[in-house]
mmCIF file of C-alpha atoms in Angstrom:
data_model
loop_
_atom_site.group_PDB
_atom_site.id
_atom_site.type_symbol
_atom_site.label_atom_id
_atom_site.label_comp_id
_atom_site.label_asym_id
_atom_site.label_seq_id
_atom_site.Cartn_x
_atom_site.Cartn_y
_atom_site.Cartn_z
ATOM 1 C CA MET E 1 19.855 -56.681 -44.443
ATOM 2 C CA SER E 2 22.585 -54.714 -43.835
ATOM 3 C CA PRO E 3 23.749 -52.558 -46.557
ATOM 4 C CA GLY E 4 25.995 -54.314 -49.191
ATOM 5 C CA ALA E 5 24.668 -57.944 -49.083
ATOM 6 C CA ASP E 6 23.155 -59.932 -51.694
ATOM 7 C CA PRO E 7 19.656 -58.964 -51.489
ATOM 8 C CA GLN E 8 18.869 -61.378 -54.836
ATOM 9 C CA THR E 9 17.247 -63.928 -51.997
ATOM 10 C CA ASN E 10 14.721 -60.960 -51.433
ATOM 11 C CA TRP E 11 13.717 -61.084 -55.310
ATOM 12 C CA THR E 12 10.221 -62.001 -56.495
ATOM 13 C CA THR E 13 7.797 -60.595 -58.762
ATOM 14 C CA PRO E 14 5.206 -59.464 -56.399
ATOM 15 C CA PRO E 15 1.491 -60.943 -57.281
ATOM 16 C CA GLU E 16 0.442 -59.383 -60.193
ATOM 17 C CA SER E 17 -2.426 -57.510 -57.340
ATOM 18 C CA ALA E 18 0.296 -56.199 -55.683
ATOM 19 C CA LEU E 19 1.931 -54.508 -58.796
ATOM 20 C CA HIS E 20 1.888 -50.512 -59.276
ATOM 21 C CA PRO E 21 0.520 -49.399 -61.865
ATOM 22 C CA ALA E 22 3.981 -47.682 -62.846
ATOM 23 C CA PHE E 23 5.220 -51.563 -63.423
ATOM 24 C CA LEU E 24 2.992 -52.144 -66.423
ATOM 25 C CA THR E 25 3.873 -52.859 -69.875
ATOM 26 C CA GLY E 26 2.553 -49.787 -73.049
ATOM 27 C CA PRO E 27 0.144 -52.071 -74.057
ATOM 28 C CA ASP E 28 -1.295 -53.135 -70.632
ATOM 29 C CA LEU E 29 -1.288 -49.453 -69.038
ATOM 30 C CA LEU E 30 -2.945 -48.373 -72.430
ATOM 31 C CA ALA E 31 -5.459 -50.961 -71.792
ATOM 32 C CA GLN E 32 -6.712 -48.948 -68.391
ATOM 33 C CA CYS E 33 -6.837 -45.454 -70.036
ATOM 34 C CA ARG E 34 -8.670 -44.198 -71.709
ATOM 35 C CA VAL E 35 -7.789 -42.192 -74.518
ATOM 36 C CA GLU E 36 -8.478 -39.062 -76.332
ATOM 37 C CA ARG E 37 -6.676 -38.009 -79.323
ATOM 38 C CA LEU E 38 -6.164 -33.944 -79.755
ATOM 39 C CA ARG E 39 -5.350 -31.188 -81.464
ATOM 40 C CA ARG E 40 -2.338 -29.659 -80.472
ATOM 41 C CA ARG E 41 -0.162 -27.432 -81.045
ATOM 42 C CA GLY E 42 3.487 -29.037 -81.988
ATOM 43 C CA PRO E 43 5.820 -29.466 -85.150
ATOM 44 C CA GLY E 44 2.908 -29.470 -88.011
ATOM 45 C CA GLY E 45 3.631 -27.145 -91.013
ATOM 46 C CA GLN E 46 0.739 -26.399 -93.494
ATOM 47 C CA HIS E 47 -0.705 -29.874 -91.502
ATOM 48 C CA ARG E 48 -0.584 -28.255 -88.393
ATOM 49 C CA ASN E 49 -4.008 -28.432 -86.117
ATOM 50 C CA LYS E 50 -5.969 -30.069 -89.085
ATOM 51 C CA VAL E 51 -4.663 -33.462 -87.829
ATOM 52 C CA GLU E 52 -4.888 -35.047 -84.377
ATOM 53 C CA THR E 53 -1.919 -36.237 -83.366
ATOM 54 C CA GLY E 54 -1.582 -34.965 -79.462
ATOM 55 C CA ILE E 55 -3.187 -37.870 -76.979
ATOM 56 C CA ARG E 56 -4.017 -36.971 -73.390
ATOM 57 C CA LEU E 57 -4.695 -40.608 -71.118
ATOM 58 C CA LEU E 58 -5.993 -40.535 -67.971
ATOM 59 C CA HIS E 59 -5.674 -43.912 -65.593
ATOM 60 C CA VAL E 60 -9.444 -44.767 -64.893
ATOM 61 C CA PRO E 61 -8.817 -46.953 -62.188
ATOM 62 C CA THR E 62 -6.658 -44.195 -60.398
ATOM 63 C CA GLY E 63 -7.731 -40.901 -62.198
ATOM 64 C CA VAL E 64 -4.111 -39.473 -63.017
ATOM 65 C CA MET E 65 -4.002 -38.044 -66.307
ATOM 66 C CA ALA E 66 -0.745 -37.027 -69.198
ATOM 67 C CA GLU E 67 -0.779 -36.335 -71.775
ATOM 68 C CA ALA E 68 1.998 -35.412 -75.475
ATOM 69 C CA ASP E 69 1.617 -33.311 -78.294
ATOM 70 C CA GLU E 70 4.751 -31.774 -79.371
ATOM 71 C CA ARG E 71 5.544 -34.427 -82.227
ATOM 72 C CA ARG E 72 4.085 -35.129 -85.114
ATOM 73 C CA SER E 73 3.683 -38.473 -84.775
ATOM 74 C CA GLN E 74 0.077 -39.986 -82.866
ATOM 75 C CA ALA E 75 2.579 -43.244 -81.655
ATOM 76 C CA GLU E 76 5.655 -40.764 -81.067
ATOM 77 C CA ASN E 77 2.908 -39.232 -79.207
ATOM 78 C CA GLN E 78 1.567 -41.706 -77.771
ATOM 79 C CA SER E 79 4.375 -43.107 -76.179
ATOM 80 C CA ARG E 80 6.094 -40.199 -74.745
ATOM 81 C CA ALA E 81 1.868 -39.673 -72.781
ATOM 82 C CA LEU E 82 2.392 -43.379 -71.563
ATOM 83 C CA TRP E 83 5.866 -42.932 -70.918
ATOM 84 C CA ARG E 84 4.483 -39.462 -68.363
ATOM 85 C CA LEU E 85 1.065 -41.209 -67.303
ATOM 86 C CA ARG E 86 4.188 -44.267 -65.809
ATOM 87 C CA LEU E 87 6.073 -41.221 -64.475
ATOM 88 C CA LYS E 88 3.124 -40.000 -62.946
ATOM 89 C CA LEU E 89 1.764 -42.844 -61.575
ATOM 90 C CA ALA E 90 4.662 -43.603 -59.352
ATOM 91 C CA LEU E 91 4.720 -39.788 -57.796
ATOM 92 C CA GLN E 92 1.261 -39.708 -57.286
ATOM 93 C CA VAL E 93 0.064 -43.182 -56.099
ATOM 94 C CA ARG E 94 1.104 -45.516 -53.406
ATOM 95 C CA ARG E 95 0.405 -48.872 -52.450
ATOM 96 C CA PRO E 96 1.233 -51.384 -49.793
ATOM 97 C CA CYS E 97 4.245 -52.010 -49.958
ATOM 98 C CA GLY E 98 5.647 -53.816 -46.155
ATOM 99 C CA PHE E 99 4.715 -57.651 -47.204
ATOM 100 C CA TYR E 100 5.468 -57.334 -51.248
ATOM 101 C CA PRO E 101 9.539 -58.922 -52.059
ATOM 102 C CA LEU E 102 11.940 -56.044 -53.943
ATOM 103 C CA HIS E 103 10.489 -55.740 -57.608
ATOM 104 C CA PRO E 104 13.236 -58.641 -60.250
ATOM 105 C CA ASN E 105 13.422 -55.148 -62.114
ATOM 106 C CA TRP E 106 15.670 -54.138 -58.934
ATOM 107 C CA ALA E 107 18.479 -56.466 -59.686
ATOM 108 C CA LYS E 108 19.704 -54.719 -63.054
ATOM 109 C CA HIS E 109 20.734 -50.886 -62.275
ATOM 110 C CA LEU E 110 21.914 -52.211 -58.521
ATOM 111 C CA GLN E 111 26.025 -53.385 -58.390
ATOM 112 C CA GLN E 112 27.809 -53.959 -54.725
ATOM 113 C CA GLY E 113 25.118 -51.408 -53.651
ATOM 114 C CA LYS E 114 25.797 -48.716 -55.557
ATOM 115 C CA ILE E 115 22.299 -47.993 -58.228
ATOM 116 C CA ARG E 116 22.660 -47.619 -61.437
ATOM 117 C CA LEU E 117 19.657 -45.727 -63.286
ATOM 118 C CA ASN E 118 19.051 -43.382 -65.760
ATOM 119 C CA PRO E 119 16.049 -41.317 -65.418
ATOM 120 C CA GLU E 120 15.607 -41.738 -69.778
ATOM 121 C CA HIS E 121 15.291 -45.351 -68.749
ATOM 122 C CA GLU E 122 12.245 -47.386 -68.354
ATOM 123 C CA ASP E 123 12.698 -49.088 -65.649
ATOM 124 C CA PHE E 124 12.916 -45.674 -64.046
ATOM 125 C CA PRO E 125 9.061 -44.746 -63.076
ATOM 126 C CA SER E 126 8.034 -48.821 -61.816
ATOM 127 C CA LEU E 127 11.733 -48.992 -59.501
ATOM 128 C CA LEU E 128 10.774 -44.899 -58.135
ATOM 129 C CA ALA E 129 7.467 -46.342 -58.019
ATOM 130 C CA ASP E 130 8.187 -49.238 -56.029
ATOM 131 C CA LEU E 131 11.308 -47.125 -54.429
ATOM 132 C CA LEU E 132 8.170 -44.282 -53.025
ATOM 133 C CA ASP E 133 6.682 -47.019 -51.788
ATOM 134 C CA ARG E 134 8.782 -48.360 -48.982
ATOM 135 C CA ILE E 135 9.770 -45.174 -47.953
ATOM 136 C CA SER E 136 6.214 -43.723 -47.658
ATOM 137 C CA TRP E 137 5.867 -47.403 -46.127
ATOM 138 C CA ASP E 138 8.512 -46.201 -43.742
ATOM 139 C CA LYS E 139 6.818 -43.093 -43.451
ATOM 140 C CA GLY E 140 9.722 -41.235 -45.361
ATOM 141 C CA GLU E 141 12.941 -43.222 -44.001
ATOM 142 C CA ILE E 142 15.562 -43.657 -46.323
ATOM 143 C CA ARG E 143 17.767 -46.208 -43.777
ATOM 144 C CA PRO E 144 15.390 -49.448 -44.139
ATOM 145 C CA VAL E 145 14.789 -48.914 -47.872
ATOM 146 C CA ALA E 146 18.462 -48.230 -47.684
ATOM 147 C CA GLN E 147 19.296 -51.401 -45.966
ATOM 148 C CA SER E 148 17.032 -54.088 -47.977
ATOM 149 C CA LEU E 149 17.756 -52.808 -51.226
ATOM 150 C CA GLY E 150 21.320 -53.549 -49.874
ATOM 151 C CA SER E 151 22.774 -50.433 -50.838
ATOM 152 C CA THR E 152 22.894 -46.971 -49.012
ATOM 153 C CA PRO E 153 20.359 -43.893 -47.905
ATOM 154 C CA SER E 154 23.273 -42.025 -49.778
ATOM 155 C CA GLN E 155 22.388 -44.244 -53.167
ATOM 156 C CA ILE E 156 18.835 -43.543 -52.490
ATOM 157 C CA ILE E 157 18.664 -40.016 -52.036
ATOM 158 C CA SER E 158 20.854 -39.471 -55.158
ATOM 159 C CA LEU E 159 17.836 -41.180 -57.619
ATOM 160 C CA LEU E 160 15.526 -39.148 -55.887
ATOM 161 C CA ARG E 161 16.670 -36.204 -56.452
ATOM 162 C CA LYS E 162 16.727 -37.211 -60.652
ATOM 163 C CA GLU E 163 13.398 -36.813 -60.287
ATOM 164 C CA PRO E 164 13.066 -33.605 -58.672
ATOM 165 C CA ALA E 165 9.071 -33.679 -57.449
ATOM 166 C CA ALA E 166 10.343 -37.888 -55.489
ATOM 167 C CA LEU E 167 12.445 -35.752 -53.508
ATOM 168 C CA SER E 168 9.780 -32.508 -52.990
ATOM 169 C CA LEU E 169 6.725 -35.550 -52.452
ATOM 170 C CA VAL E 170 9.876 -36.578 -49.641
ATOM 171 C CA ASN E 171 10.201 -34.274 -47.743
ATOM 172 C CA SER E 172 6.620 -33.476 -47.928
ATOM 173 C CA TRP E 173 5.925 -37.022 -45.798
ATOM 174 C CA ARG E 174 8.776 -36.310 -43.490
ATOM 175 C CA ALA E 175 7.580 -32.759 -42.605
ATOM 176 C CA SER E 176 4.605 -34.033 -41.681
ATOM 177 C CA VAL E 177 5.762 -36.832 -38.825
ATOM 178 C CA GLY E 178 8.996 -33.872 -37.917
ATOM 179 C CA LYS E 179 11.420 -35.223 -39.691
ATOM 180 C CA SER E 180 13.888 -32.968 -41.207
ATOM 181 C CA ALA E 181 14.302 -32.254 -44.462
ATOM 182 C CA LEU E 182 17.197 -34.664 -47.612
ATOM 183 C CA ARG E 183 19.053 -32.951 -49.797
#
């Protein structure tokens, strides 16, 4: 598909087994995790280090771990830990995606070839995971991924820059096959 083409005909939800774990909703992702409550630092006043408001999540299927303890509320820390877990899953877990269509969530963030995705948006970790899966599948090449999205390589690189660890990861893949780094 050429840049600027309408990729919507390519958007269907992949089979459940093909979805990257970063696409899971909070409750579904939490169901796959071992949850630990922690006494940790953070704001607290007189109750500091007396209550277990910190949360550590271990995603059992992958072994990826994330935690949060900076809030007073256990619920807020759990929400923050889930966000961090989804982002770590996006960075650390790869799935073969060469045969899977684009996820429909891309439709909300692609407008006339431009990718509009704030790094704080709830879709950011899952779409970053999908993007990294596709770049990994294409051995660090950006152009075929951009074409499949109906976008441009510069838009892909701009999205990767929003999460420096993602850009570094892609550059390590590119270096391993003798390609120059993206900037």
